[in-house]
Amino acid sequence: MYTLELIAGLLLLCAIAYHLGRRRAFSVAQGNIRHLHSLPAYYGLYVAMWCGLPALFVLFLWTVFESNVITQLVLADLPQKLRSLEADRLELVISDIQNFVSGNTVSGEVDASIKAAGLHYQRLQFTSHAALAVVILSLVIGVGFFSLSRINAKQRARNAVERALTGGLIACASIAFLTTIGILMSVLFESMRFFKVVPVTDFLFGLKWSPQMSIRADQVGSSGAFGAAPLFVGTILISLIAMLVAVPIGLKSAIFLSEYASPRFRAITKPLLEILAGIPTVVYGFFAALTVAPFIRNQGSLLGLEVASESALAAGLVMGVMIIPFVSSLSDDVIRAVPQALRDGAFGLGATKAETIKRVVIPAALPGIVGGVLLAISRAIGETMIVVMAAGLSANLSFNPLDAVTTVTVQIVTLLTGDQEFDSPKTLAAFALGLVLFIFTLALNVIALYVVRKYREQYE
Amino acid sequence: MMSLDSLLPETGSIDNKTDHKTVAPSFKTVGEFKLKDPRISCQNIVVRYGEKLAINGLSLDIGRNEVLAMIGPSGCGKSTFLRCINRMNDTIEGCRVTGKIMMDGQDINSPEIDTVPLRAQVGMVFQKPNPFPKSIRENVAFGPKIHGFVETKAELEEIVENSLKRAGLWKEVKDRLDQPGTSLSGGQQQRLCIARTIAVNPEVILMDEPCSALDPIATAIIEELIYELKKDYTICIVTHSMQQASRVSQRTAYFHLGELIEVGDTKQIFMNPKNRLTEDYITGRFG
Amino acid sequence: MSAGLPRKKDTIEIVRRGLKKRHAAARRFKFTGVAAVGMSLFFLSLLFVSIFSKGYSAFRQTYVHLDVSIDPEILGVGAHPDMNALANGDYGGLRKAALRTMFPEVKKRREKRALYQLVSSGADYQLRDAVMADPALIGTTLSLWVPADDDVDMLIKGHIRRELPEDDRRLKDYQIAWIDRLVAAGRIENRFNTILFTAGDSRDPEQAGILGALVGSLFTMLVTLSLSFPIGIAAAIYLEEFAPRNRWSDFIEVNINNLAAVPSIVFGLLGLVIFLTYFDLPRSAPLVGGLVLTLMTLPTIIIASRAALASVPPSIREAALGIGASPMQTLLFHVLPLALPGVLTGTIIGMARALGETAPLLMIGMVAFIVDIPTGIFDPSTVLPVQIYLWADSPERGFVERTSAAIMVLLIFLIVMNALAVILRKSFERRW
């Protein structure tokens, strides 16, 4: 990859610049570095920084815009016949050209005009690369020598380097913020496009979900239905089953481990529970689909019950098992944060251990536990692999745990994997679902984190 | 229910060195550590935290309807001793208590003793006010409820009101019984904890520096309260403040490095201590 | 005695009367706790037992001993073929001929086809490689062990039950008879399954391996580590050491805590839109996978690093600042080295999570069927968890055991990483 080679070259130049800067600092100091404001290495870094950063910036901009500019130039030179195509057909042509350039097999025969355009593209790309190399090299040399010439004993090289470093730190810290913005933007814009086709209310409250839209208008079943209510119900059903498993077991485990267990038992059991938390969800999905679901189905048929082979119960149970350690470790933390003085107070009145825990410790820890449970719910709702593998695709509006239901995450995966055109309502629907998922889990997280934080402050 | 008089062991002849295997105390306690008809009689108590010896062969009787103050420098074992009397040390990991603590003819330090009724009989008020994060009413009602004292709501209300009255808190909180106990001021919280203890109707109340976290005015109110409660309860109070000990107690015990140095009439201890260590402490040479 | 309270003597009586019930309730309560812990551990062992019992057999594979006469005529090459001709020879024909020689009585077309199915078509590549390595073999008879078809493998391992009616199993009675003859002749053997560790994905279970996915995971993790580690530390340093405590830093902090709880699939949507559509990066590439996982693991690393930095006592900072070091020097040369074990622990845990992550990678096309082993971060590839997902979806019994085996490999990696984190934490744990 060309960019990588350039970056490698740039790093080499920076290393040279560092060396030169340091040497220069020594010579300015005439052998006695006490005359310098900063250590010589800082002068080296100062020069290297000036060489590297502007060049990297140019490189970044160039790479971002290169492909677009070249495509526009190539398009402008295309035969009239191709240029006048509709937007989506034109995109196909462009991707054909790009495929030709990168040497991939092109769908269908390579048309002469596409071949010509491809060669044109390659020429432009070559020119662009060469120009980039020249620009960067001259930038590095120019700025490098300028900064080298400015080195003197009074110069505060260390402060300059540290300022730049701080700037870098700030940039890194804001990535978290940018990620949130990025998530919001990516789901929001696509969702807006979706809501132009399907009204928001139809999407949120519609009872029928069947996103199969035909490509041609005359096909059967051409009108896809995008009522997401069955997905929400399915998600809630499975999450509910999961919480019914995870909350009692997780909470009881936490109580036992924090209040009853000997330190040794605790030291062994806690890591074991953490293993349960560290198992990838795809493994749980496999377990649910191949072990738990058939088991439930067989047990059900022994009892004369009709159980779907991809029942909500199986997915929910396994998801619950996955969340147990999550609930237990969060509850364990908050239970241990309850001051011993409260327990002593209850014991001092003659309460048994169980009474103390039930009537004093748990009520005192309740806000923290609620926060933890909210986080767990958010986890259950956003969990993907278990439901993709063990819950079905059939969008049944059902509260029966033995039925097959589908969830928001399952549909996102289904709609976006496989060959899709990017703009069809079907793919856009996935982003609308993503938006709902993001907003909902965000709200849960914000509330949960707030509650937990308040709780911690109470006993600090 | 045991009859108190018949089953009491002879309290006259306690020898520190015979009963249990202990490190021999370096002091012979000065003063009357044995009483004629004690409520609780502690004999040769040894407490260890892991390897650390906290109390070393201590014997002390607690009389009926008296206020016994325990004073001494930090880490002298007075709080640890107090916590032996209602077995609160059970809750501390690695803490071992040996020796006999006789009450109503039973050794309450023996492992067969159920701590639940014991603690109902011997209540405790802690150093820092620790009201439960519940309403004021629920705080007081906690004990009667778990022990099953009441059948109707009215009975419970009556106990709550009486306990709060006895703790001198009723007037201040009667209009806001449903507010959280933690919303009260420090002194009020401590009186709430006392009310909570009274509500279980104990015979002995142990107080572990109950005023150390309070301001002087709140302290004065609590001291007054202790004076009032003396009529119905036996009270053991650990305190850092010698003035407090002299104000509220009839008898005072001076602890030093896990041993009972001197015990006696409060006036006598403060006016005329017999042991050098006691004297040094009381005159403020260390502490 | 005050009204409302029982008399003291009665108090004890009342307490004692309730004791039995209360202690019973306490025992029940404790028992539910034991039961809950027991249940969690039971689930854990059930999971492991279920995976192990399904997967251990995948580490062995049935091989068939063939005597292949390398007939240039069947191969379709001349007496002195060039490499190109050799590469395109009909090695399947050689395999079929070898099977026919072994079972000369098989005449019917249907039965012949059933016969050919006993040996994996992967044998053809094995033959080709052998012949191309040594063209002198042409005209001789080559005796070699080749992998059996997955159905044969399943029969030998006992996963296909003979007592089922013929129509209910994947092997016909006569096929089973042939296999029995091969077994009797010592021509069938169960060996360690090297294919599993040396091959990429395949539609045929007996030819499918996890190497492609492992290499894909490796590249993805490299990208993730090289981005998330420096960025994570830098962000943590800024937030913990330099950021003014104001609304903005509060907001960033809430943001980071939130991101740690955002469903992973949402990060996949971000990757799809930003990296694939907007920046036009290659689909299915470890580069994009690594970028997405970087954004996902950053919160974990930042939170852990901040905790590690915060645990370095202020006295160290004060000492360094006191002898004239700048805040940045103090940080880089005094605080950071002390915080490093904690930072590394957090990073390893974050990487372990990233290694097991599947959902976001489905969104960016790492879910494709890829046979070739990737050679760089721009090649289309898949990763181990996605490979597990793909195999779990395949109906063949042979893939069930391979899925379980792949899970075992993944779990071993995760356990090693977590153990490393624990050891690191334990050995550098410092009480200030």
mmCIF file of C-alpha atoms in Angstrom, chain A residues 39-222:
data_model
loop_
_atom_site.group_PDB
_atom_site.id
_atom_site.type_symbol
_atom_site.label_atom_id
_atom_site.label_comp_id
_atom_site.label_asym_id
_atom_site.label_seq_id
_atom_site.Cartn_x
_atom_site.Cartn_y
_atom_site.Cartn_z
ATOM 1 C CA LEU A 39 17.992 18.959 26.924
ATOM 2 C CA PRO A 40 19.376 18.387 23.406
ATOM 3 C CA ALA A 41 16.925 15.556 22.785
ATOM 4 C CA TYR A 42 14.086 18.057 22.996
ATOM 5 C CA TYR A 43 15.612 20.086 20.173
ATOM 6 C CA GLY A 44 15.769 16.885 18.142
ATOM 7 C CA LEU A 45 12.142 16.142 18.899
ATOM 8 C CA TYR A 46 11.235 19.722 18.087
ATOM 9 C CA VAL A 47 12.692 19.483 14.600
ATOM 10 C CA ALA A 48 11.296 15.989 14.031
ATOM 11 C CA MET A 49 7.878 17.186 15.091
ATOM 12 C CA TRP A 50 7.915 20.051 12.643
ATOM 13 C CA CYS A 51 8.983 17.681 9.914
ATOM 14 C CA GLY A 52 6.416 15.038 10.657
ATOM 15 C CA LEU A 53 3.183 16.703 11.682
ATOM 16 C CA PRO A 54 2.494 19.048 8.724
ATOM 17 C CA ALA A 55 3.487 16.315 6.294
ATOM 18 C CA LEU A 56 1.169 13.820 7.983
ATOM 19 C CA PHE A 57 -1.624 16.330 7.833
ATOM 20 C CA VAL A 58 -1.145 16.847 4.108
ATOM 21 C CA LEU A 59 -0.900 13.114 3.600
ATOM 22 C CA PHE A 60 -4.150 12.571 5.419
ATOM 23 C CA LEU A 61 -6.069 15.188 3.448
ATOM 24 C CA TRP A 62 -4.620 13.952 0.195
ATOM 25 C CA THR A 63 -5.606 10.351 0.878
ATOM 26 C CA VAL A 64 -9.110 11.312 1.891
ATOM 27 C CA PHE A 65 -9.805 13.351 -1.215
ATOM 28 C CA GLU A 66 -7.654 11.569 -3.770
ATOM 29 C CA SER A 67 -10.097 8.873 -4.771
ATOM 30 C CA ASN A 68 -13.001 11.287 -5.098
ATOM 31 C CA VAL A 69 -11.079 13.791 -7.201
ATOM 32 C CA ILE A 70 -9.736 11.132 -9.525
ATOM 33 C CA THR A 71 -13.178 9.578 -9.935
ATOM 34 C CA GLN A 72 -14.639 12.937 -10.866
ATOM 35 C CA LEU A 73 -11.871 13.515 -13.400
ATOM 36 C CA VAL A 74 -12.373 10.089 -14.933
ATOM 37 C CA LEU A 75 -16.123 10.555 -15.040
ATOM 38 C CA ALA A 76 -15.741 13.830 -16.857
ATOM 39 C CA ASP A 77 -13.820 12.003 -19.581
ATOM 40 C CA LEU A 78 -16.280 9.137 -19.964
ATOM 41 C CA PRO A 79 -18.214 8.796 -23.234
ATOM 42 C CA GLN A 80 -21.482 10.700 -23.258
ATOM 43 C CA LYS A 81 -23.445 7.451 -23.318
ATOM 44 C CA LEU A 82 -22.117 6.379 -19.955
ATOM 45 C CA ARG A 83 -22.223 9.783 -18.362
ATOM 46 C CA SER A 84 -25.919 10.204 -18.972
ATOM 47 C CA LEU A 85 -26.779 7.073 -16.974
ATOM 48 C CA GLU A 86 -28.881 7.266 -13.843
ATOM 49 C CA ALA A 87 -27.067 7.724 -10.593
ATOM 50 C CA ASP A 88 -27.214 4.125 -9.394
ATOM 51 C CA ARG A 89 -26.177 2.671 -12.749
ATOM 52 C CA LEU A 90 -23.339 5.147 -12.861
ATOM 53 C CA GLU A 91 -22.156 3.884 -9.503
ATOM 54 C CA LEU A 92 -21.991 0.411 -10.955
ATOM 55 C CA VAL A 93 -19.829 1.712 -13.775
ATOM 56 C CA ILE A 94 -17.554 3.448 -11.302
ATOM 57 C CA SER A 95 -17.188 0.316 -9.247
ATOM 58 C CA ASP A 96 -16.426 -1.588 -12.462
ATOM 59 C CA ILE A 97 -13.670 0.878 -13.234
ATOM 60 C CA GLN A 98 -12.285 0.669 -9.743
ATOM 61 C CA ASN A 99 -12.400 -3.099 -9.848
ATOM 62 C CA PHE A 100 -10.534 -3.034 -13.124
ATOM 63 C CA VAL A 101 -7.900 -0.801 -11.594
ATOM 64 C CA SER A 102 -7.384 -2.970 -8.562
ATOM 65 C CA GLY A 103 -7.222 -6.029 -10.780
ATOM 66 C CA ASN A 104 -10.324 -7.732 -9.445
ATOM 67 C CA THR A 105 -12.579 -9.620 -11.774
ATOM 68 C CA VAL A 106 -15.228 -7.349 -13.188
ATOM 69 C CA SER A 107 -18.827 -8.389 -13.379
ATOM 70 C CA GLY A 108 -19.469 -9.201 -17.026
ATOM 71 C CA GLU A 109 -17.128 -8.527 -19.892
ATOM 72 C CA VAL A 110 -14.766 -5.607 -19.758
ATOM 73 C CA ASP A 111 -16.154 -3.007 -22.047
ATOM 74 C CA ALA A 112 -13.644 -1.020 -24.129
ATOM 75 C CA SER A 113 -14.746 2.312 -22.718
ATOM 76 C CA ILE A 114 -14.471 0.997 -19.178
ATOM 77 C CA LYS A 115 -11.034 -0.345 -19.963
ATOM 78 C CA ALA A 116 -9.986 3.030 -21.308
ATOM 79 C CA ALA A 117 -11.433 4.770 -18.270
ATOM 80 C CA GLY A 118 -9.620 2.290 -16.064
ATOM 81 C CA LEU A 119 -6.299 3.029 -17.714
ATOM 82 C CA HIS A 120 -7.019 6.717 -17.386
ATOM 83 C CA TYR A 121 -7.741 6.170 -13.714
ATOM 84 C CA GLN A 122 -4.454 4.355 -13.280
ATOM 85 C CA ARG A 123 -2.525 7.164 -14.979
ATOM 86 C CA LEU A 124 -4.155 9.770 -12.782
ATOM 87 C CA GLN A 125 -3.500 7.703 -9.701
ATOM 88 C CA PHE A 126 0.163 7.402 -10.622
ATOM 89 C CA THR A 127 0.435 11.158 -11.174
ATOM 90 C CA SER A 128 -1.281 11.832 -7.888
ATOM 91 C CA HIS A 129 1.038 9.501 -6.002
ATOM 92 C CA ALA A 130 4.105 11.062 -7.532
ATOM 93 C CA ALA A 131 2.841 14.554 -6.782
ATOM 94 C CA LEU A 132 2.105 13.577 -3.208
ATOM 95 C CA ALA A 133 5.610 12.245 -2.733
ATOM 96 C CA VAL A 134 7.122 15.451 -4.118
ATOM 97 C CA VAL A 135 4.908 17.680 -1.998
ATOM 98 C CA ILE A 136 5.648 15.773 1.166
ATOM 99 C CA LEU A 137 9.365 15.600 0.547
ATOM 100 C CA SER A 138 9.660 19.322 -0.151
ATOM 101 C CA LEU A 139 7.494 20.095 2.864
ATOM 102 C CA VAL A 140 9.651 17.963 5.124
ATOM 103 C CA ILE A 141 12.904 19.407 3.837
ATOM 104 C CA GLY A 142 11.667 22.998 3.816
ATOM 105 C CA VAL A 143 10.112 23.035 7.241
ATOM 106 C CA GLY A 144 12.859 20.834 8.617
ATOM 107 C CA PHE A 145 15.646 23.193 7.647
ATOM 108 C CA PHE A 146 13.698 26.221 8.733
ATOM 109 C CA SER A 147 13.140 24.818 12.211
ATOM 110 C CA LEU A 148 16.722 23.590 12.328
ATOM 111 C CA SER A 149 17.988 27.077 11.556
ATOM 112 C CA ARG A 150 15.907 28.535 14.369
ATOM 113 C CA ILE A 151 17.505 26.446 17.050
ATOM 114 C CA ASN A 152 19.300 28.587 19.607
ATOM 115 C CA ALA A 153 20.233 28.287 23.217
ATOM 116 C CA LYS A 154 17.318 30.334 24.532
ATOM 117 C CA GLN A 155 14.689 28.552 22.570
ATOM 118 C CA ARG A 156 12.201 26.695 24.768
ATOM 119 C CA ALA A 157 12.243 23.473 22.840
ATOM 120 C CA ARG A 158 10.956 21.387 25.694
ATOM 121 C CA ASN A 159 7.919 23.575 26.191
ATOM 122 C CA ALA A 160 7.118 23.475 22.501
ATOM 123 C CA VAL A 161 7.421 19.698 22.382
ATOM 124 C CA GLU A 162 5.329 19.336 25.500
ATOM 125 C CA ARG A 163 2.661 21.619 24.120
ATOM 126 C CA ALA A 164 2.490 19.486 21.023
ATOM 127 C CA LEU A 165 2.322 16.357 23.143
ATOM 128 C CA THR A 166 -0.500 17.808 25.199
ATOM 129 C CA GLY A 167 -2.284 18.602 21.974
ATOM 130 C CA GLY A 168 -1.860 14.995 20.934
ATOM 131 C CA LEU A 169 -3.226 13.836 24.278
ATOM 132 C CA ILE A 170 -6.266 16.047 23.890
ATOM 133 C CA ALA A 171 -6.833 14.679 20.412
ATOM 134 C CA CYS A 172 -6.713 11.116 21.764
ATOM 135 C CA ALA A 173 -9.079 11.956 24.604
ATOM 136 C CA SER A 174 -11.596 13.454 22.227
ATOM 137 C CA ILE A 175 -11.735 10.257 20.182
ATOM 138 C CA ALA A 176 -14.244 8.919 22.685
ATOM 139 C CA PHE A 177 -16.422 11.916 22.034
ATOM 140 C CA LEU A 178 -15.908 11.649 18.269
ATOM 141 C CA THR A 179 -16.935 7.989 18.414
ATOM 142 C CA THR A 180 -20.236 8.927 19.987
ATOM 143 C CA ILE A 181 -20.775 11.586 17.362
ATOM 144 C CA GLY A 182 -19.766 9.103 14.668
ATOM 145 C CA ILE A 183 -22.262 6.536 15.903
ATOM 146 C CA LEU A 184 -25.006 9.090 16.095
ATOM 147 C CA MET A 185 -24.277 10.490 12.636
ATOM 148 C CA SER A 186 -24.004 7.127 10.965
ATOM 149 C CA VAL A 187 -27.295 5.810 12.287
ATOM 150 C CA LEU A 188 -29.125 9.119 12.214
ATOM 151 C CA PHE A 189 -28.619 10.077 8.568
ATOM 152 C CA GLU A 190 -29.475 6.679 7.190
ATOM 153 C CA SER A 191 -32.508 6.510 9.484
ATOM 154 C CA MET A 192 -33.734 9.877 8.224
ATOM 155 C CA ARG A 193 -33.606 8.528 4.710
ATOM 156 C CA PHE A 194 -35.523 5.492 5.847
ATOM 157 C CA PHE A 195 -38.173 7.568 7.571
ATOM 158 C CA LYS A 196 -38.758 9.440 4.314
ATOM 159 C CA VAL A 197 -39.960 6.155 2.834
ATOM 160 C CA VAL A 198 -41.590 4.670 5.922
ATOM 161 C CA PRO A 199 -43.237 7.038 8.407
ATOM 162 C CA VAL A 200 -41.853 6.935 11.939
ATOM 163 C CA THR A 201 -45.172 5.955 13.486
ATOM 164 C CA ASP A 202 -45.608 3.062 11.058
ATOM 165 C CA PHE A 203 -42.136 1.918 11.951
ATOM 166 C CA LEU A 204 -42.526 2.177 15.714
ATOM 167 C CA PHE A 205 -46.073 0.915 16.063
ATOM 168 C CA GLY A 206 -46.650 -1.191 12.961
ATOM 169 C CA LEU A 207 -47.507 -4.774 13.764
ATOM 170 C CA LYS A 208 -46.162 -6.442 10.650
ATOM 171 C CA TRP A 209 -42.497 -6.890 9.874
ATOM 172 C CA SER A 210 -41.563 -8.377 6.529
ATOM 173 C CA PRO A 211 -38.731 -6.440 4.973
ATOM 174 C CA GLN A 212 -38.588 -8.488 1.777
ATOM 175 C CA MET A 213 -38.904 -5.810 -0.882
ATOM 176 C CA SER A 214 -38.829 -6.970 -4.418
ATOM 177 C CA ILE A 215 -36.485 -5.348 -6.880
ATOM 178 C CA ARG A 216 -39.050 -5.081 -9.660
ATOM 179 C CA ALA A 217 -42.406 -3.547 -8.957
ATOM 180 C CA ASP A 218 -44.408 -6.336 -10.547
ATOM 181 C CA GLN A 219 -43.107 -9.074 -8.282
ATOM 182 C CA VAL A 220 -45.331 -10.684 -5.704
ATOM 183 C CA GLY A 221 -45.157 -9.274 -2.229
ATOM 184 C CA SER A 222 -43.475 -6.190 -3.470
#
